[in-house]
PDB file of C-alpha atoms in Angstrom:
ATOM      1  CA  MET A   1      78.171 -38.624 -65.194  1.00  0.00           C
ATOM      2  CA  LYS A   2      77.290 -42.001 -66.923  1.00  0.00           C
ATOM      3  CA  ASN A   3      74.801 -42.519 -64.067  1.00  0.00           C
ATOM      4  CA  SER A   4      72.637 -39.570 -64.888  1.00  0.00           C
ATOM      5  CA  TYR A   5      72.576 -40.881 -68.473  1.00  0.00           C
ATOM      6  CA  VAL A   6      71.037 -44.196 -67.309  1.00  0.00           C
ATOM      7  CA  LYS A   7      68.723 -42.203 -64.833  1.00  0.00           C
ATOM      8  CA  TYR A   8      67.228 -40.077 -67.538  1.00  0.00           C
ATOM      9  CA  GLY A   9      66.969 -43.028 -69.808  1.00  0.00           C
ATOM     10  CA  ILE A  10      64.827 -44.666 -67.158  1.00  0.00           C
ATOM     11  CA  TYR A  11      62.879 -41.590 -66.547  1.00  0.00           C
ATOM     12  CA  SER A  12      61.907 -41.310 -70.318  1.00  0.00           C
ATOM     13  CA  VAL A  13      60.808 -45.122 -70.104  1.00  0.00           C
ATOM     14  CA  VAL A  14      58.570 -44.518 -67.009  1.00  0.00           C
ATOM     15  CA  ILE A  15      56.962 -41.396 -68.616  1.00  0.00           C
ATOM     16  CA  TRP A  16      56.402 -43.172 -71.980  1.00  0.00           C
ATOM     17  CA  ASN A  17      54.737 -46.159 -70.052  1.00  0.00           C
ATOM     18  CA  ILE A  18      52.598 -43.998 -67.984  1.00  0.00           C
ATOM     19  CA  PHE A  19      51.524 -42.184 -71.279  1.00  0.00           C
ATOM     20  CA  ILE A  20      50.370 -45.333 -72.925  1.00  0.00           C
ATOM     21  CA  ALA A  21      48.722 -46.473 -69.807  1.00  0.00           C
ATOM     22  CA  ILE A  22      46.712 -43.262 -69.768  1.00  0.00           C
ATOM     23  CA  LEU A  23      46.142 -43.180 -73.407  1.00  0.00           C
ATOM     24  CA  SER A  24      44.869 -46.719 -73.120  1.00  0.00           C
ATOM     25  CA  TYR A  25      42.469 -46.037 -70.241  1.00  0.00           C
ATOM     26  CA  VAL A  26      40.949 -42.920 -71.869  1.00  0.00           C
ATOM     27  CA  SER A  27      40.477 -44.830 -75.141  1.00  0.00           C
ATOM     28  CA  PHE A  28      38.763 -47.361 -73.391  1.00  0.00           C
ATOM     29  CA  VAL A  29      36.571 -45.298 -71.434  1.00  0.00           C
ATOM     30  CA  PHE A  30      35.556 -42.938 -74.170  1.00  0.00           C
ATOM     31  CA  TYR A  31      35.428 -45.194 -77.006  1.00  0.00           C
ATOM     32  CA  ASN A  32      34.867 -48.530 -75.394  1.00  0.00           C
ATOM     33  CA  GLU A  33      37.696 -49.900 -77.350  1.00  0.00           C
ATOM     34  CA  SER A  34      41.472 -50.656 -76.526  1.00  0.00           C
ATOM     35  CA  ILE A  35      43.906 -48.580 -78.219  1.00  0.00           C
ATOM     36  CA  TYR A  36      45.722 -52.124 -78.981  1.00  0.00           C
ATOM     37  CA  ASP A  37      42.437 -53.242 -80.984  1.00  0.00           C
ATOM     38  CA  GLU A  38      43.255 -50.179 -83.226  1.00  0.00           C
ATOM     39  CA  MET A  39      46.853 -50.905 -83.687  1.00  0.00           C
ATOM     40  CA  PHE A  40      46.752 -54.679 -84.284  1.00  0.00           C
ATOM     41  CA  GLY A  41      43.100 -55.314 -85.692  1.00  0.00           C
ATOM     42  CA  SER A  42      40.543 -57.406 -84.608  1.00  0.00           C
ATOM     43  CA  VAL A  43      42.515 -60.248 -83.740  1.00  0.00           C
ATOM     44  CA  PHE A  44      44.511 -59.187 -80.618  1.00  0.00           C
ATOM     45  CA  ASP A  45      47.795 -60.845 -80.267  1.00  0.00           C
ATOM     46  CA  CYS A  46      49.262 -60.425 -76.673  1.00  0.00           C
ATOM     47  CA  GLY A  47      52.805 -61.257 -78.095  1.00  0.00           C
ATOM     48  CA  MET A  48      52.647 -58.193 -80.435  1.00  0.00           C
ATOM     49  CA  ALA A  49      51.428 -55.883 -77.680  1.00  0.00           C
ATOM     50  CA  ILE A  50      54.255 -56.904 -75.382  1.00  0.00           C
ATOM     51  CA  PHE A  51      56.764 -56.529 -78.553  1.00  0.00           C
ATOM     52  CA  PHE A  52      55.285 -53.220 -79.084  1.00  0.00           C
ATOM     53  CA  ILE A  53      55.825 -52.042 -75.429  1.00  0.00           C
ATOM     54  CA  VAL A  54      59.169 -53.472 -74.852  1.00  0.00           C
ATOM     55  CA  LEU A  55      60.429 -52.021 -78.310  1.00  0.00           C
ATOM     56  CA  TRP A  56      59.157 -48.583 -77.693  1.00  0.00           C
ATOM     57  CA  SER A  57      60.382 -48.806 -74.049  1.00  0.00           C
ATOM     58  CA  ILE A  58      63.875 -49.441 -75.368  1.00  0.00           C
ATOM     59  CA  ILE A  59      63.632 -46.591 -77.769  1.00  0.00           C
ATOM     60  CA  TRP A  60      62.515 -44.231 -75.343  1.00  0.00           C
ATOM     61  CA  TYR A  61      65.432 -45.313 -72.908  1.00  0.00           C
ATOM     62  CA  PHE A  62      67.713 -44.421 -75.622  1.00  0.00           C
ATOM     63  CA  VAL A  63      66.113 -40.990 -76.306  1.00  0.00           C
ATOM     64  CA  GLY A  64      66.494 -40.125 -72.624  1.00  0.00           C
ATOM     65  CA  TYR A  65      69.977 -41.521 -72.511  1.00  0.00           C
ATOM     66  CA  TYR A  66      71.389 -39.722 -75.480  1.00  0.00           C
ATOM     67  CA  GLY A  67      69.451 -36.540 -74.699  1.00  0.00           C
ATOM     68  CA  ARG A  68      70.873 -36.157 -71.308  1.00  0.00           C
ATOM     69  CA  LYS A  69      74.265 -36.964 -72.958  1.00  0.00           C
ATOM     70  CA  ARG A  70      73.799 -34.212 -75.651  1.00  0.00           C
ATOM     71  CA  PHE A  71      72.491 -31.945 -72.932  1.00  0.00           C
ATOM     72  CA  LEU A  72      75.747 -32.144 -70.797  1.00  0.00           C
ATOM     73  CA  VAL A  73      78.048 -32.114 -73.833  1.00  0.00           C
ATOM     74  CA  SER A  74      76.139 -28.941 -75.062  1.00  0.00           C
ATOM     75  CA  ARG A  75      76.357 -27.329 -71.753  1.00  0.00           C
ATOM     76  CA  THR A  76      80.192 -27.957 -71.473  1.00  0.00           C
ATOM     77  CA  LEU A  77      80.607 -26.444 -74.819  1.00  0.00           C
ATOM     78  CA  PHE A  78      78.578 -23.453 -73.678  1.00  0.00           C
ATOM     79  CA  LYS A  79      80.597 -23.134 -70.536  1.00  0.00           C
ATOM     80  CA  ASP A  80      83.942 -23.118 -72.724  1.00  0.00           C
ATOM     81  CA  LYS A  81      82.336 -20.539 -75.006  1.00  0.00           C
ATOM     82  CA  HIS A  82      81.655 -18.126 -71.901  1.00  0.00           C
ATOM     83  CA  PRO A  83      84.600 -18.684 -69.640  1.00  0.00           C
ATOM     84  CA  CYS A  84      83.891 -15.279 -67.933  1.00  0.00           C
ATOM     85  CA  LEU A  85      80.531 -16.408 -66.469  1.00  0.00           C
ATOM     86  CA  ASN A  86      80.379 -18.378 -63.328  1.00  0.00           C
ATOM     87  CA  SER A  87      78.902 -21.850 -63.124  1.00  0.00           C
ATOM     88  CA  ARG A  88      75.517 -20.881 -61.603  1.00  0.00           C
ATOM     89  CA  VAL A  89      74.823 -18.232 -64.383  1.00  0.00           C
ATOM     90  CA  ILE A  90      75.901 -20.552 -66.996  1.00  0.00           C
ATOM     91  CA  ASP A  91      73.552 -23.300 -65.837  1.00  0.00           C
ATOM     92  CA  LYS A  92      70.704 -20.662 -65.817  1.00  0.00           C
ATOM     93  CA  TYR A  93      71.328 -19.209 -69.197  1.00  0.00           C
ATOM     94  CA  TYR A  94      71.914 -22.762 -70.839  1.00  0.00           C
ATOM     95  CA  SER A  95      68.860 -24.047 -69.507  1.00  0.00           C
ATOM     96  CA  LEU A  96      66.871 -21.123 -70.763  1.00  0.00           C
ATOM     97  CA  PHE A  97      68.560 -21.611 -74.256  1.00  0.00           C
ATOM     98  CA  TYR A  98      67.911 -25.454 -74.120  1.00  0.00           C
ATOM     99  CA  PHE A  99      64.259 -25.249 -73.232  1.00  0.00           C
ATOM    100  CA  SER A 100      63.672 -22.566 -75.901  1.00  0.00           C
ATOM    101  CA  LYS A 101      65.100 -25.081 -78.395  1.00  0.00           C
ATOM    102  CA  ALA A 102      63.052 -27.969 -76.851  1.00  0.00           C
ATOM    103  CA  SER A 103      60.003 -25.641 -77.009  1.00  0.00           C
ATOM    104  CA  LYS A 104      60.476 -24.809 -80.715  1.00  0.00           C
ATOM    105  CA  LEU A 105      60.827 -28.440 -81.556  1.00  0.00           C
ATOM    106  CA  LEU A 106      57.512 -29.410 -79.740  1.00  0.00           C
ATOM    107  CA  LEU A 107      55.817 -26.481 -81.480  1.00  0.00           C
ATOM    108  CA  LYS A 108      56.725 -28.049 -84.705  1.00  0.00           C
ATOM    109  CA  VAL A 109      55.486 -31.421 -83.530  1.00  0.00           C
ATOM    110  CA  VAL A 110      52.038 -30.162 -82.271  1.00  0.00           C
ATOM    111  CA  LEU A 111      51.689 -27.948 -85.476  1.00  0.00           C
ATOM    112  CA  VAL A 112      51.980 -31.099 -87.643  1.00  0.00           C
ATOM    113  CA  SER A 113      49.801 -33.203 -85.296  1.00  0.00           C
ATOM    114  CA  ILE A 114      46.886 -30.728 -85.700  1.00  0.00           C
ATOM    115  CA  PRO A 115      46.178 -31.245 -89.381  1.00  0.00           C
ATOM    116  CA  SER A 116      47.081 -34.914 -89.050  1.00  0.00           C
ATOM    117  CA  TYR A 117      44.365 -35.281 -86.468  1.00  0.00           C
ATOM    118  CA  VAL A 118      41.807 -33.492 -88.561  1.00  0.00           C
ATOM    119  CA  LEU A 119      42.666 -35.637 -91.733  1.00  0.00           C
ATOM    120  CA  LEU A 120      42.538 -38.831 -89.591  1.00  0.00           C
ATOM    121  CA  HIS A 121      38.985 -37.903 -88.451  1.00  0.00           C
ATOM    122  CA  LEU A 122      37.490 -36.674 -91.726  1.00  0.00           C
ATOM    123  CA  GLU A 123      36.126 -40.160 -92.895  1.00  0.00           C
ATOM    124  CA  ARG A 124      34.343 -41.045 -89.855  1.00  0.00           C
ATOM    125  CA  GLY A 125      33.143 -37.424 -88.797  1.00  0.00           C
ATOM    126  CA  PHE A 126      33.991 -35.412 -85.661  1.00  0.00           C
ATOM    127  CA  SER A 127      32.616 -35.835 -82.192  1.00  0.00           C
ATOM    128  CA  SER A 128      32.754 -33.413 -79.285  1.00  0.00           C
ATOM    129  CA  LEU A 129      35.897 -35.118 -77.938  1.00  0.00           C
ATOM    130  CA  ASP A 130      37.640 -34.578 -81.208  1.00  0.00           C
ATOM    131  CA  PHE A 131      36.914 -30.844 -81.006  1.00  0.00           C
ATOM    132  CA  ILE A 132      38.269 -30.878 -77.324  1.00  0.00           C
ATOM    133  CA  ALA A 133      41.418 -32.488 -78.495  1.00  0.00           C
ATOM    134  CA  ILE A 134      41.963 -30.132 -81.288  1.00  0.00           C
ATOM    135  CA  SER A 135      41.325 -27.134 -79.000  1.00  0.00           C
ATOM    136  CA  LEU A 136      43.732 -28.714 -76.533  1.00  0.00           C
ATOM    137  CA  LEU A 137      46.327 -29.074 -79.360  1.00  0.00           C
ATOM    138  CA  CYS A 138      45.797 -25.554 -80.459  1.00  0.00           C
ATOM    139  CA  MET A 139      46.177 -24.138 -76.889  1.00  0.00           C
ATOM    140  CA  LEU A 140      49.349 -26.016 -76.510  1.00  0.00           C
ATOM    141  CA  SER A 141      50.907 -24.709 -79.766  1.00  0.00           C
ATOM    142  CA  VAL A 142      50.069 -21.283 -78.509  1.00  0.00           C
ATOM    143  CA  PHE A 143      51.665 -22.033 -75.206  1.00  0.00           C
ATOM    144  CA  LEU A 144      54.777 -23.632 -76.629  1.00  0.00           C
ATOM    145  CA  PHE A 145      55.169 -20.546 -79.072  1.00  0.00           C
ATOM    146  CA  TYR A 146      55.084 -18.004 -76.053  1.00  0.00           C
ATOM    147  CA  ALA A 147      57.503 -20.255 -74.116  1.00  0.00           C
ATOM    148  CA  TYR A 148      59.636 -20.407 -77.085  1.00  0.00           C
ATOM    149  CA  LYS A 149      59.739 -16.613 -77.756  1.00  0.00           C
ATOM    150  CA  LYS A 150      59.882 -15.680 -74.132  1.00  0.00           C
ATOM    151  CA  LEU A 151      62.945 -18.179 -73.211  1.00  0.00           C
ATOM    152  CA  GLU A 152      64.769 -17.184 -76.577  1.00  0.00           C
ATOM    153  CA  LYS A 153      64.633 -13.595 -75.375  1.00  0.00           C
ATOM    154  CA  GLU A 154      65.851 -14.088 -71.890  1.00  0.00           C
ATOM    155  CA  SER A 155      68.645 -16.488 -73.264  1.00  0.00           C
ATOM    156  CA  ILE A 156      72.006 -14.639 -74.067  1.00  0.00           C
ATOM    157  CA  VAL A 157      72.523 -16.895 -77.020  1.00  0.00           C
TER     158      VAL A 157
END
């Protein structure tokens, strides 16, 4: 059980670092500037970048670790609440319930990020890449809303 907590913590760290690498690459290719230059100003301090990566990796490790722990504890409570169902059915319905809640949370995050992205770019103006990013965020919010409603309807909770 504890081994799965560690495994999911490591998965979170790896996914976070891959996301940062992709974001840094895209920023460099499209804007010819590093994401770290934006965060740390014109004087790029390598120590600060390493500190940033290590700190956020530790944070994402604990997000994955405690997220998995919370998932398993909640699933156990769900099993106790519905003792008449077998384990396979419980796993199916609890997964639907859990992913419905996760979709709702991510929907809220994306809906906040759209106006934030627009406000961030008001001063310097919008490029075609900005409109593409806003469009992708809008499509993601529609998909998350659809997933949330569909999974909520299929769940027994």
